[in-house]
Amino acid sequence: MSKMSSSLKEFDNFHSMVCQPKAAQRCVDEFKSKNGCILFMPTSYCSTRNRDDKKSRDIIANYDGSILLNLLSYYALVVASFTGLCTLLGMTDTVEMEEYSGQGDRGVQVWPLEKSNHDISLLARSSKKEPLIRIEDSVFKYMEDHVYRYTTDQKVAKMSLDDSGPKFYLKRKFEYHFRLVSLHVIMVHFSCTYKGHTNLHLVEVYHIKNPFLRFTLGTVFDTMAKLLRHITCGSLKNTKAKNK
C-alpha cells in the first residue's frame, strides 16, 4: 500500500503550527523520505548575496535542518516560538496558501532562471507583504549541492556532458503573519527530479519586526538547533556503531 501524500490543508495546519501528530508525521515524511533539503532561515541570511559561493554555502548550512526535522523538533518549535498558541488564539493571518501546477504535477520552474519565467519566478520566491523576505539564488545553489550529494553515483552525474543540472519547480507556497510574536514567514515547497531521483525540498524564510522579539526568538531558535543537532548527531553515531 503506497503512502498517502499530505494534502494542502494538512500542510497548512503543519505550517501554521496546529497539526495533529499523525498528519505532522506525514508532512515530515514528504520531505525526509527522499532526502529533501530543509532550510529555516532569518532574513539576515541574505547577506550571502555579495559573498562568494563557498561563504554563501557555509552561512546557509547553519540553517540546514535536513537531519533535524522530526516530530520532536516540530513540536518543540511549536511551543518555543509561540506560533501554535498564536494560531489557536486567532492571531495568525494566512497571506497565501497555494498549490502550483505548471509542467505536469511538478509545478512552475523557478531554477535555473529563464527569460520565459524570470519575472514570475522572482515574484514566487518573495513575500507578498514583507519586502525583506526573499529566496536568493544562493539558496538554489545550496540545494543543488544537496541534490548532488544524495544522488546515486554523483561523480558520474556531475561529469555527464549532456547534464543540465537539477531543475527546481515551485510546488506549494505558504505565507503567514503570526501577529502575537511579530513573525512574518514564507514556507515554499520545491520539487526536483534529477537522474531519476525525485524529492521535495522546504525553504522557510522569516522576519521578526520587533527588535526585542527578534533577538529573543532568534536566540531560542539558535539554541534549539544546536541542541537538536547535538542529539541527532549523537543518535546517528550510536546507530552506526551498533551496525558495525
PDB file of N, CA and C in Angstrom, residues 140-185:
ATOM      1  N   PHE A 140      19.320  28.230  -4.018  1.00  0.00           N
ATOM      2  CA  PHE A 140      19.181  27.179  -5.032  1.00  0.00           C
ATOM      3  C   PHE A 140      20.519  26.512  -5.315  1.00  0.00           C
ATOM      4  N   LYS A 141      21.591  27.274  -5.269  1.00  0.00           N
ATOM      5  CA  LYS A 141      22.915  26.680  -5.439  1.00  0.00           C
ATOM      6  C   LYS A 141      23.221  25.714  -4.294  1.00  0.00           C
ATOM      7  N   TYR A 142      22.791  26.087  -3.090  1.00  0.00           N
ATOM      8  CA  TYR A 142      22.971  25.206  -1.941  1.00  0.00           C
ATOM      9  C   TYR A 142      22.142  23.934  -2.107  1.00  0.00           C
ATOM     10  N   MET A 143      20.896  24.081  -2.571  1.00  0.00           N
ATOM     11  CA  MET A 143      20.044  22.906  -2.767  1.00  0.00           C
ATOM     12  C   MET A 143      20.569  22.032  -3.896  1.00  0.00           C
ATOM     13  N   GLU A 144      21.173  22.638  -4.905  1.00  0.00           N
ATOM     14  CA  GLU A 144      21.805  21.857  -5.967  1.00  0.00           C
ATOM     15  C   GLU A 144      22.876  20.936  -5.378  1.00  0.00           C
ATOM     16  N   ASP A 145      23.726  21.495  -4.514  1.00  0.00           N
ATOM     17  CA  ASP A 145      24.766  20.695  -3.869  1.00  0.00           C
ATOM     18  C   ASP A 145      24.146  19.562  -3.058  1.00  0.00           C
ATOM     19  N   HIS A 146      23.038  19.857  -2.391  1.00  0.00           N
ATOM     20  CA  HIS A 146      22.341  18.837  -1.608  1.00  0.00           C
ATOM     21  C   HIS A 146      21.860  17.709  -2.515  1.00  0.00           C
ATOM     22  N   VAL A 147      21.285  18.054  -3.659  1.00  0.00           N
ATOM     23  CA  VAL A 147      20.799  17.049  -4.610  1.00  0.00           C
ATOM     24  C   VAL A 147      21.950  16.201  -5.135  1.00  0.00           C
ATOM     25  N   TYR A 148      23.059  16.848  -5.507  1.00  0.00           N
ATOM     26  CA  TYR A 148      24.227  16.099  -5.972  1.00  0.00           C
ATOM     27  C   TYR A 148      24.717  15.125  -4.897  1.00  0.00           C
ATOM     28  N   ARG A 149      24.689  15.604  -3.647  1.00  0.00           N
ATOM     29  CA  ARG A 149      25.211  14.794  -2.541  1.00  0.00           C
ATOM     30  C   ARG A 149      24.387  13.536  -2.322  1.00  0.00           C
ATOM     31  N   TYR A 150      23.087  13.623  -2.571  1.00  0.00           N
ATOM     32  CA  TYR A 150      22.213  12.480  -2.317  1.00  0.00           C
ATOM     33  C   TYR A 150      21.794  11.745  -3.577  1.00  0.00           C
ATOM     34  N   THR A 151      22.425  12.086  -4.704  1.00  0.00           N
ATOM     35  CA  THR A 151      22.148  11.384  -5.945  1.00  0.00           C
ATOM     36  C   THR A 151      23.140  10.243  -6.117  1.00  0.00           C
ATOM     37  N   THR A 152      22.635   9.078  -6.464  1.00  0.00           N
ATOM     38  CA  THR A 152      23.498   7.915  -6.671  1.00  0.00           C
ATOM     39  C   THR A 152      24.521   8.185  -7.764  1.00  0.00           C
ATOM     40  N   ASP A 153      25.763   7.792  -7.498  1.00  0.00           N
ATOM     41  CA  ASP A 153      26.862   7.944  -8.464  1.00  0.00           C
ATOM     42  C   ASP A 153      26.984   9.417  -8.896  1.00  0.00           C
ATOM     43  N   GLN A 154      27.117  10.300  -7.893  1.00  0.00           N
ATOM     44  CA  GLN A 154      27.101  11.729  -8.172  1.00  0.00           C
ATOM     45  C   GLN A 154      28.273  12.179  -9.039  1.00  0.00           C
ATOM     46  N   LYS A 155      29.414  11.512  -8.947  1.00  0.00           N
ATOM     47  CA  LYS A 155      30.556  11.914  -9.773  1.00  0.00           C
ATOM     48  C   LYS A 155      30.240  11.749 -11.249  1.00  0.00           C
ATOM     49  N   VAL A 156      29.613  10.625 -11.594  1.00  0.00           N
ATOM     50  CA  VAL A 156      29.221  10.399 -12.980  1.00  0.00           C
ATOM     51  C   VAL A 156      28.169  11.413 -13.390  1.00  0.00           C
ATOM     52  N   ALA A 157      27.231  11.709 -12.456  1.00  0.00           N
ATOM     53  CA  ALA A 157      26.169  12.666 -12.745  1.00  0.00           C
ATOM     54  C   ALA A 157      26.737  14.040 -13.057  1.00  0.00           C
ATOM     55  N   LYS A 158      27.729  14.477 -12.289  1.00  0.00           N
ATOM     56  CA  LYS A 158      28.295  15.798 -12.489  1.00  0.00           C
ATOM     57  C   LYS A 158      29.134  15.874 -13.753  1.00  0.00           C
ATOM     58  N   MET A 159      29.715  14.738 -14.152  1.00  0.00           N
ATOM     59  CA  MET A 159      30.606  14.718 -15.308  1.00  0.00           C
ATOM     60  C   MET A 159      29.874  14.506 -16.622  1.00  0.00           C
ATOM     61  N   SER A 160      28.590  14.190 -16.540  1.00  0.00           N
ATOM     62  CA  SER A 160      27.830  13.911 -17.752  1.00  0.00           C
ATOM     63  C   SER A 160      27.812  15.121 -18.684  1.00  0.00           C
ATOM     64  N   LEU A 161      28.156  14.900 -19.948  1.00  0.00           N
ATOM     65  CA  LEU A 161      28.260  16.004 -20.907  1.00  0.00           C
ATOM     66  C   LEU A 161      26.907  16.612 -21.249  1.00  0.00           C
ATOM     67  N   ASP A 162      25.867  15.809 -21.184  1.00  0.00           N
ATOM     68  CA  ASP A 162      24.550  16.323 -21.553  1.00  0.00           C
ATOM     69  C   ASP A 162      23.721  16.682 -20.315  1.00  0.00           C
ATOM     70  N   ASP A 163      24.388  16.841 -19.196  1.00  0.00           N
ATOM     71  CA  ASP A 163      23.695  17.119 -17.950  1.00  0.00           C
ATOM     72  C   ASP A 163      23.444  18.622 -17.803  1.00  0.00           C
ATOM     73  N   SER A 164      22.190  19.002 -17.656  1.00  0.00           N
ATOM     74  CA  SER A 164      21.860  20.416 -17.474  1.00  0.00           C
ATOM     75  C   SER A 164      21.687  20.761 -16.005  1.00  0.00           C
ATOM     76  N   GLY A 165      21.901  19.793 -15.121  1.00  0.00           N
ATOM     77  CA  GLY A 165      21.792  20.038 -13.690  1.00  0.00           C
ATOM     78  C   GLY A 165      20.367  19.910 -13.182  1.00  0.00           C
ATOM     79  N   PRO A 166      20.203  19.917 -11.864  1.00  0.00           N
ATOM     80  CA  PRO A 166      18.863  19.817 -11.277  1.00  0.00           C
ATOM     81  C   PRO A 166      17.997  21.018 -11.630  1.00  0.00           C
ATOM     82  N   LYS A 167      16.721  20.776 -11.817  1.00  0.00           N
ATOM     83  CA  LYS A 167      15.748  21.847 -12.036  1.00  0.00           C
ATOM     84  C   LYS A 167      14.755  21.847 -10.879  1.00  0.00           C
ATOM     85  N   PHE A 168      14.476  23.026 -10.361  1.00  0.00           N
ATOM     86  CA  PHE A 168      13.580  23.147  -9.219  1.00  0.00           C
ATOM     87  C   PHE A 168      12.270  23.785  -9.655  1.00  0.00           C
ATOM     88  N   TYR A 169      11.176  23.194  -9.173  1.00  0.00           N
ATOM     89  CA  TYR A 169       9.836  23.641  -9.535  1.00  0.00           C
ATOM     90  C   TYR A 169       9.075  24.066  -8.282  1.00  0.00           C
ATOM     91  N   LEU A 170       8.390  25.195  -8.371  1.00  0.00           N
ATOM     92  CA  LEU A 170       7.566  25.662  -7.266  1.00  0.00           C
ATOM     93  C   LEU A 170       6.340  24.762  -7.159  1.00  0.00           C
ATOM     94  N   LYS A 171       6.220  24.095  -6.028  1.00  0.00           N
ATOM     95  CA  LYS A 171       5.123  23.149  -5.820  1.00  0.00           C
ATOM     96  C   LYS A 171       4.010  23.756  -4.965  1.00  0.00           C
ATOM     97  N   ARG A 172       4.402  24.328  -3.826  1.00  0.00           N
ATOM     98  CA  ARG A 172       3.432  24.961  -2.930  1.00  0.00           C
ATOM     99  C   ARG A 172       4.087  26.168  -2.263  1.00  0.00           C
ATOM    100  N   LYS A 173       3.249  27.130  -1.903  1.00  0.00           N
ATOM    101  CA  LYS A 173       3.764  28.294  -1.192  1.00  0.00           C
ATOM    102  C   LYS A 173       2.770  28.716  -0.110  1.00  0.00           C
ATOM    103  N   PHE A 174       3.311  28.951   1.078  1.00  0.00           N
ATOM    104  CA  PHE A 174       2.510  29.404   2.209  1.00  0.00           C
ATOM    105  C   PHE A 174       3.153  30.663   2.777  1.00  0.00           C
ATOM    106  N   GLU A 175       2.321  31.573   3.221  1.00  0.00           N
ATOM    107  CA  GLU A 175       2.832  32.777   3.865  1.00  0.00           C
ATOM    108  C   GLU A 175       1.916  33.141   5.022  1.00  0.00           C
ATOM    109  N   TYR A 176       2.532  33.420   6.184  1.00  0.00           N
ATOM    110  CA  TYR A 176       1.757  33.718   7.383  1.00  0.00           C
ATOM    111  C   TYR A 176       2.339  34.924   8.116  1.00  0.00           C
ATOM    112  N   HIS A 177       1.457  35.594   8.837  1.00  0.00           N
ATOM    113  CA  HIS A 177       1.871  36.639   9.765  1.00  0.00           C
ATOM    114  C   HIS A 177       1.369  36.226  11.144  1.00  0.00           C
ATOM    115  N   PHE A 178       2.295  35.815  12.018  1.00  0.00           N
ATOM    116  CA  PHE A 178       1.955  35.440  13.388  1.00  0.00           C
ATOM    117  C   PHE A 178       2.020  36.716  14.235  1.00  0.00           C
ATOM    118  N   ARG A 179       0.864  37.357  14.406  1.00  0.00           N
ATOM    119  CA  ARG A 179       0.838  38.696  14.997  1.00  0.00           C
ATOM    120  C   ARG A 179       1.288  38.728  16.451  1.00  0.00           C
ATOM    121  N   LEU A 180       1.030  37.659  17.180  1.00  0.00           N
ATOM    122  CA  LEU A 180       1.383  37.624  18.607  1.00  0.00           C
ATOM    123  C   LEU A 180       2.875  37.821  18.837  1.00  0.00           C
ATOM    124  N   VAL A 181       3.691  37.288  17.923  1.00  0.00           N
ATOM    125  CA  VAL A 181       5.142  37.369  18.093  1.00  0.00           C
ATOM    126  C   VAL A 181       5.805  38.193  16.988  1.00  0.00           C
ATOM    127  N   SER A 182       5.012  38.947  16.255  1.00  0.00           N
ATOM    128  CA  SER A 182       5.543  39.844  15.222  1.00  0.00           C
ATOM    129  C   SER A 182       6.382  39.099  14.189  1.00  0.00           C
ATOM    130  N   LEU A 183       5.956  37.873  13.870  1.00  0.00           N
ATOM    131  CA  LEU A 183       6.718  36.998  12.969  1.00  0.00           C
ATOM    132  C   LEU A 183       6.025  36.892  11.618  1.00  0.00           C
ATOM    133  N   HIS A 184       6.778  37.190  10.566  1.00  0.00           N
ATOM    134  CA  HIS A 184       6.286  37.054   9.192  1.00  0.00           C
ATOM    135  C   HIS A 184       7.149  35.992   8.510  1.00  0.00           C
ATOM    136  N   VAL A 185       6.532  35.031   7.831  1.00  0.00           N
ATOM    137  CA  VAL A 185       7.307  33.908   7.280  1.00  0.00           C
ATOM    138  C   VAL A 185       6.687  33.376   5.989  1.00  0.00           C
TER     139      VAL A 185
END
